[in-house]
C-alpha positions as YAML, in Angstrom:
chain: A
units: angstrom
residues:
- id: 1
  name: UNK
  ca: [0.00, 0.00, 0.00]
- id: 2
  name: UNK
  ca: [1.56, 3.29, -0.93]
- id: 3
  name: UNK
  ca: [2.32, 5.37, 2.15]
- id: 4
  name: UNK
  ca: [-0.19, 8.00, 4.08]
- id: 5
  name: UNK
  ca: [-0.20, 11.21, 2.03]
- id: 6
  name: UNK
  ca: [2.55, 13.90, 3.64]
- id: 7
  name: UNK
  ca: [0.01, 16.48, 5.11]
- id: 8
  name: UNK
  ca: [2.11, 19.17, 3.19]
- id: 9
  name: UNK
  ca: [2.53, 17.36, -0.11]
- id: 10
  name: UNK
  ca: [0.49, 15.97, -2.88]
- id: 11
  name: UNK
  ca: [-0.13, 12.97, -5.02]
- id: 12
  name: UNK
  ca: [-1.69, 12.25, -8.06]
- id: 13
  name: UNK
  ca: [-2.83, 8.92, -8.70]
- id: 14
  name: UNK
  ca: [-2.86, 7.68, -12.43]
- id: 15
  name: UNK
  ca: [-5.24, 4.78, -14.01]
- id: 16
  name: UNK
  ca: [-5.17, 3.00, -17.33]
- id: 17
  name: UNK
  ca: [-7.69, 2.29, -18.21]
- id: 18
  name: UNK
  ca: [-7.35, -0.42, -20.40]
- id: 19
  name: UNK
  ca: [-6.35, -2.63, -17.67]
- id: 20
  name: UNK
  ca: [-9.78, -2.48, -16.50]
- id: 21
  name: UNK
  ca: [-11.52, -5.57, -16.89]
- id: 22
  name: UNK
  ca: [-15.11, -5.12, -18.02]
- id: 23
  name: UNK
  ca: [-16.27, -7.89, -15.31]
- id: 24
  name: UNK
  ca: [-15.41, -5.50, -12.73]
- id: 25
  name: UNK
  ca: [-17.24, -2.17, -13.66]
- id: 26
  name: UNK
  ca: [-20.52, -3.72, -11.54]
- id: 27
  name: UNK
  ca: [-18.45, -3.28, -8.42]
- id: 28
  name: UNK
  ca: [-17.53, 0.55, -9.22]
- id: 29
  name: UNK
  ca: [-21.32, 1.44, -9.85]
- id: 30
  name: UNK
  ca: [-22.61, 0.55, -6.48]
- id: 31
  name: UNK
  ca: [-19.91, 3.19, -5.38]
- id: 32
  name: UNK
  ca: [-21.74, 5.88, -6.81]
- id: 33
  name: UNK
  ca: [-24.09, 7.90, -4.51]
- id: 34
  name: UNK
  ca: [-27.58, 8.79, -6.12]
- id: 35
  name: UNK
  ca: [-26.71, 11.85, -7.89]
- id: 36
  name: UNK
  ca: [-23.61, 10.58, -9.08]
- id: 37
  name: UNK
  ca: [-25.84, 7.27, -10.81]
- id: 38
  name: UNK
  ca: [-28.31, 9.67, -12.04]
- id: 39
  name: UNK
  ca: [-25.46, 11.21, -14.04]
- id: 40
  name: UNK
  ca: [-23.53, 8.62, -15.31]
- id: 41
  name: UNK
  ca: [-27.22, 7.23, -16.52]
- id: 42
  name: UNK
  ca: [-27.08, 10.07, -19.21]
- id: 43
  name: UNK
  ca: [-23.84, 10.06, -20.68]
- id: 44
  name: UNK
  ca: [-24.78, 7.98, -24.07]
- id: 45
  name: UNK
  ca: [-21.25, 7.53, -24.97]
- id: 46
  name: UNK
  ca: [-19.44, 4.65, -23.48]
- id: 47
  name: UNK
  ca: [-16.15, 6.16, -23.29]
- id: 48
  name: UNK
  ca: [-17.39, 8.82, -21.46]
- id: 49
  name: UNK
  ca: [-19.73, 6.42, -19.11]
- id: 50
  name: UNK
  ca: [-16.34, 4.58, -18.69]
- id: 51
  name: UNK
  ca: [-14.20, 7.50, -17.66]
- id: 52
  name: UNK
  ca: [-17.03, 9.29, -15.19]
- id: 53
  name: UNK
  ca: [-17.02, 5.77, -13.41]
- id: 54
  name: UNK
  ca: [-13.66, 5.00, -13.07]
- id: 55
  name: UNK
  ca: [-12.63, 8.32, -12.05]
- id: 56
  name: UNK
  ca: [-15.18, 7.85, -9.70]
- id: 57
  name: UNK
  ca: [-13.86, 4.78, -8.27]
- id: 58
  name: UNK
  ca: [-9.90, 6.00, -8.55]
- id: 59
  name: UNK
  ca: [-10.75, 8.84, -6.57]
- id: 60
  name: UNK
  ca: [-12.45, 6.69, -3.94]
- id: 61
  name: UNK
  ca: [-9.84, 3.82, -4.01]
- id: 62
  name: UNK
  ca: [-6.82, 6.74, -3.65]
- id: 63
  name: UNK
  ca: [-8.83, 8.38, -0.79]
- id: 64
  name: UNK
  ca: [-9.39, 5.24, 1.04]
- id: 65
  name: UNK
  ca: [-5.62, 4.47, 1.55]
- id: 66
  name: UNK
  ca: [-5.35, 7.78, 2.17]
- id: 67
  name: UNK
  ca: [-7.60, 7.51, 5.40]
- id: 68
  name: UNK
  ca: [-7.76, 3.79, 6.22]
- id: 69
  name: UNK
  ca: [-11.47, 3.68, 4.59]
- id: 70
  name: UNK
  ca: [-13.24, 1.12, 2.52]
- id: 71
  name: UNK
  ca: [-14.14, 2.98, -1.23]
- id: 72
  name: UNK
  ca: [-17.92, 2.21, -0.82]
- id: 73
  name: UNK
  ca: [-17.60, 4.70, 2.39]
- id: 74
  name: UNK
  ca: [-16.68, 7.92, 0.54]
- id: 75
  name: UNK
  ca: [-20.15, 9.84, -0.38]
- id: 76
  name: UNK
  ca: [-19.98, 12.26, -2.99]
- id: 77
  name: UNK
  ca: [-22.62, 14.18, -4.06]
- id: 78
  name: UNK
  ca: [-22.65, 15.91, -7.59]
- id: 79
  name: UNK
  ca: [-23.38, 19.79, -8.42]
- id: 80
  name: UNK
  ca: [-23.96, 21.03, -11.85]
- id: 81
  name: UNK
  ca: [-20.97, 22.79, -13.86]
- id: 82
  name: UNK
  ca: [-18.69, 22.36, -10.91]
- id: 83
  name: UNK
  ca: [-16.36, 19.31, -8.93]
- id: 84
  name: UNK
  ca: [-18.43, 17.02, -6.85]
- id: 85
  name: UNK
  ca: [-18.85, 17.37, -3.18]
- id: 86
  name: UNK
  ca: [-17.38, 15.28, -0.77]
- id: 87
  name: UNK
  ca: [-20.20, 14.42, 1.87]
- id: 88
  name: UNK
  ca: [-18.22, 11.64, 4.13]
- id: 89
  name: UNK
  ca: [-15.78, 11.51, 5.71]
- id: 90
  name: UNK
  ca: [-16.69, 15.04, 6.53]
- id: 91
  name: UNK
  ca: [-12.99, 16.20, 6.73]
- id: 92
  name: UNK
  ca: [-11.55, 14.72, 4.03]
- id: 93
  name: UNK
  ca: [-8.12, 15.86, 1.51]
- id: 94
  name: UNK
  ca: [-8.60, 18.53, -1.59]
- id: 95
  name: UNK
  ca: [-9.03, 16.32, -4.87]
- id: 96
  name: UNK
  ca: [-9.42, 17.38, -8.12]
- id: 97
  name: UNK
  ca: [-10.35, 14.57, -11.17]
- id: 98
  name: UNK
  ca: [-8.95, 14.68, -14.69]
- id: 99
  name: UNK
  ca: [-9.14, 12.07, -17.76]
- id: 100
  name: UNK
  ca: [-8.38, 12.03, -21.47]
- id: 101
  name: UNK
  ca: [-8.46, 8.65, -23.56]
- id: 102
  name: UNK
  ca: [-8.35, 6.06, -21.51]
- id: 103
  name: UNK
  ca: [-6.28, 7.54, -18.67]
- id: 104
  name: UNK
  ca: [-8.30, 8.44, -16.11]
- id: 105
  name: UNK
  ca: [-6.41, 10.90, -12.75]
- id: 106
  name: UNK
  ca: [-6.37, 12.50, -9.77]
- id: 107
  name: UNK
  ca: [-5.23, 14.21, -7.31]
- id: 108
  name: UNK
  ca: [-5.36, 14.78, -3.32]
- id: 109
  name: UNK
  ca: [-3.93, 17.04, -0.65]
- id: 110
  name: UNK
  ca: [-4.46, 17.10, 2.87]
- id: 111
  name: UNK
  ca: [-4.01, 21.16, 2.79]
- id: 112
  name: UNK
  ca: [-4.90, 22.87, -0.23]
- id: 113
  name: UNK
  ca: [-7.47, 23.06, -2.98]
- id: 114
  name: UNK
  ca: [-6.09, 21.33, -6.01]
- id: 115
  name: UNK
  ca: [-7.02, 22.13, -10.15]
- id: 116
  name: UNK
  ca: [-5.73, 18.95, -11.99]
- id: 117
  name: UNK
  ca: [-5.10, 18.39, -15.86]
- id: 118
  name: UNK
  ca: [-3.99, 15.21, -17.52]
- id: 119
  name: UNK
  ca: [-4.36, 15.72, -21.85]
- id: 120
  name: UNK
  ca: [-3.46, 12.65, -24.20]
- id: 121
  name: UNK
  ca: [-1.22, 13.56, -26.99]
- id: 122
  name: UNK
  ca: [-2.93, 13.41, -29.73]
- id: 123
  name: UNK
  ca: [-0.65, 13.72, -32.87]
- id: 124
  name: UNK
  ca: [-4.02, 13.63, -35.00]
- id: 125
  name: UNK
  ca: [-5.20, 17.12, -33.89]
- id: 126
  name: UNK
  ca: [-4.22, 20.42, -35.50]
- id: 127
  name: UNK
  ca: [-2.48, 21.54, -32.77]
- id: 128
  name: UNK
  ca: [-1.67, 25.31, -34.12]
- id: 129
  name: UNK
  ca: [-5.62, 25.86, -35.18]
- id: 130
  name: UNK
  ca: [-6.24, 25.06, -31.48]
- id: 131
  name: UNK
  ca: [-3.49, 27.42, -30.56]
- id: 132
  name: UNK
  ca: [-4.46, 30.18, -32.71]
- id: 133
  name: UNK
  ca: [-8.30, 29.88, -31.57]
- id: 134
  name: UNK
  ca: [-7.37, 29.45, -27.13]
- id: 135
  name: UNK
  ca: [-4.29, 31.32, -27.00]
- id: 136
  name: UNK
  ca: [-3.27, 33.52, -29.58]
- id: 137
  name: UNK
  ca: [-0.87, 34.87, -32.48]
- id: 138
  name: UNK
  ca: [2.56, 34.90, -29.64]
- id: 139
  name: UNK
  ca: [1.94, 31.78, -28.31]
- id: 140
  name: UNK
  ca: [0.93, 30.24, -31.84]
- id: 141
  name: UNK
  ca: [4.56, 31.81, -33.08]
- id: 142
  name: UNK
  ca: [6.13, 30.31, -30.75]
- id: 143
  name: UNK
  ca: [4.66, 26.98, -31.62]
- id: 144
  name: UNK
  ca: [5.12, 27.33, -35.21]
- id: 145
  name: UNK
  ca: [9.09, 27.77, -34.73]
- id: 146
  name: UNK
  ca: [9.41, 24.15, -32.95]
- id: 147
  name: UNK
  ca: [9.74, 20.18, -34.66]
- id: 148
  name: UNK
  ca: [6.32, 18.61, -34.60]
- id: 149
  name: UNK
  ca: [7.13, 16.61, -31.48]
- id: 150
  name: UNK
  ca: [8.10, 19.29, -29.51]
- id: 151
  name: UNK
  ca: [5.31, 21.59, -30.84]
- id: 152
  name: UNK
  ca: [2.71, 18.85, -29.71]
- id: 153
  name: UNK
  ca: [4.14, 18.40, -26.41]
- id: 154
  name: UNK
  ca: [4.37, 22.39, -25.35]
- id: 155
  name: UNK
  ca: [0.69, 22.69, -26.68]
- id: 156
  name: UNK
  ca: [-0.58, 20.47, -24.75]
- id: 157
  name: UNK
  ca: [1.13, 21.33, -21.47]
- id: 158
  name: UNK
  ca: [-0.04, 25.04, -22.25]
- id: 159
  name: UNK
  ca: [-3.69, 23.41, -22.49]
- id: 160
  name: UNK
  ca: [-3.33, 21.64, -19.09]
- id: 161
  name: UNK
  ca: [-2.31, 24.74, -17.65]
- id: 162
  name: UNK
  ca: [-4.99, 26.56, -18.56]
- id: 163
  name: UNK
  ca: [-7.40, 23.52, -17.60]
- id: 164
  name: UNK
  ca: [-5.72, 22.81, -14.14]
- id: 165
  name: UNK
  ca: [-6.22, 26.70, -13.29]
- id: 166
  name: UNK
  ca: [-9.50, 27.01, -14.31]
- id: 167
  name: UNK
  ca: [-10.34, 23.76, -12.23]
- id: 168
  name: UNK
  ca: [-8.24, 25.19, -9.25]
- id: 169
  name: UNK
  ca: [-11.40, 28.51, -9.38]
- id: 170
  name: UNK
  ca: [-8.90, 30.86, -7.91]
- id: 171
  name: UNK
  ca: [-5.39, 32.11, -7.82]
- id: 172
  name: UNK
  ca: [-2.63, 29.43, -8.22]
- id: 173
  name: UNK
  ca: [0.79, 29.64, -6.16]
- id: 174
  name: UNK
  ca: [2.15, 26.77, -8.09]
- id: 175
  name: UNK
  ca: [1.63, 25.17, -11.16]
- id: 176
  name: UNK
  ca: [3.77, 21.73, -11.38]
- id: 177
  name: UNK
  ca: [3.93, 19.88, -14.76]
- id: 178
  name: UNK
  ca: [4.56, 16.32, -14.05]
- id: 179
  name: UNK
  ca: [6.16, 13.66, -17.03]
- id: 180
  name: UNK
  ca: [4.75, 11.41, -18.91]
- id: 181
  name: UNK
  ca: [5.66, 9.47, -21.73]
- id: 182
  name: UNK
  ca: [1.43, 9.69, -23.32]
- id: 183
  name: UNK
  ca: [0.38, 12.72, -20.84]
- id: 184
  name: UNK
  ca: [0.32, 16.00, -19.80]
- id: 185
  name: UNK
  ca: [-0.34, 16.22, -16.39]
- id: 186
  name: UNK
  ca: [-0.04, 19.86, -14.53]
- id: 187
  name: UNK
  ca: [-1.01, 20.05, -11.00]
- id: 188
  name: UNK
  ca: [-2.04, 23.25, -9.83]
- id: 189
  name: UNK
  ca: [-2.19, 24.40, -6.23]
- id: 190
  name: UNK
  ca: [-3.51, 27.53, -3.75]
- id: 191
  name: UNK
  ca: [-1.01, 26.95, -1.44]
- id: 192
  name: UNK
  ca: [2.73, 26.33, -2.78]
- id: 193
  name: UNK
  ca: [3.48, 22.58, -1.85]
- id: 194
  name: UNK
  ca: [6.45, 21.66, 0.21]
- id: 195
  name: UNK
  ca: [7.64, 19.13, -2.52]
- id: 196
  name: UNK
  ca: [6.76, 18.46, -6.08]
- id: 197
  name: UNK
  ca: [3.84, 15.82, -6.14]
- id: 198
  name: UNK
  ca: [4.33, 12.03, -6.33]
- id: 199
  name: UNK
  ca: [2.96, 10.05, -9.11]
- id: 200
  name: UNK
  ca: [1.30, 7.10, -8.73]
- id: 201
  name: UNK
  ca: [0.25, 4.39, -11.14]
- id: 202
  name: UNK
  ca: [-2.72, 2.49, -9.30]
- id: 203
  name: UNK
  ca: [-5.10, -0.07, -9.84]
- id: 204
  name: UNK
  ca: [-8.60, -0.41, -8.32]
- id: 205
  name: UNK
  ca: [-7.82, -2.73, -5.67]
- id: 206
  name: UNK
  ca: [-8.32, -1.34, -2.39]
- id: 207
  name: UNK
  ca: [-4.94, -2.80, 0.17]
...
């Protein structure tokens, strides 16, 4: 079991999805509170039904090592346009949720609210149109003037900036980009964090 998170630290817990076995997704659905079922009942995409639920479930299974508690005993209770409420344990860590593909993320704190971005490269997308249209002729320039590879990777860790502070709702004193060979993954933070967040690859299996 990974250690107790450092009460002035971070960690961001990472889940592949594809090592999900379909079998199992029964389990993570009598997780969800009431609201949270009567949301993942609409999505009519199953990649998006996939990644609400498992996010779901990686935030409960990362919380419950976290404080010693089965998943099925974190409540969360949704609310339109904005992160999901935690309802039990009453006192429980900062978390933030983040997926793209089939990586699904997120991230705790036991001190400060968190804004979370994880983006899958996609060397498909026309990463300079996207540039132009979110950020603009200095940043596109500067995007322009790099090898593909390169270009792909600082667009997208632009994008998860922008993501992770929106998702944060206020202020950031840090903004940490983490690496990953298929991700982006920035971490922002209210508070500046005593050391840079650990990265976890987890499973579903509470220990």
């Amino acid at each position: 079991m990974p250690p107790a998170l450092p009460s002035t630290g971070a960690s961001i817990w990472l889940l592949d999805s594809r090592s999900i076995d379909l079998a199992e997704i029964s389990q993570y659905e009598t997780w969800l509170g009431a609201t949270e079922a009567a949301r993942y009942a609409r999505f009519a995409r199953t990649l998006r039904r996939r990644q609400f639920l498992l996010g779901r479930a990686l935030l409960r299974t990362a919380m419950g090592r976290m404080l010693g508690l089965s998943p099925a005993a974190i409540a969360l209770e949704e609310r339109p346009g904005q992160a999901p409420r935690l309802l039990a344990p009453a006192c429980g860590p900062y978390f933030s949720i983040s997926h793209s593909g089939h990586w699904v993320a997120c991230a705790l704190s036991g001190t400060t609210r968190l804004g979370l971005d994880i983006e899958f490269h996609d060397p498909r997308r026309d990463v300079l149109a996207l540039a132009r249209q979110a950020f603009g002729a200095a940043v596109t320039a500067e995007l322009e003037g790099l090898p593909a590879d390169e270009r792909l990777a600082l667009f997208y860790q632009r994008w998860s900036e922008a993501e992770a502070r929106y998702k944060l709702g206020m202020d950031a004193a840090s903004c940490v980009t983490l690496a990953h060979a298929e991700l982006s993954i920035v971490l922002c933070s209210a508070a500046p964090l005593a050391q840079a967040p650990a990265l976890l690859l987890s499973g579903l299996t509470p220990d």
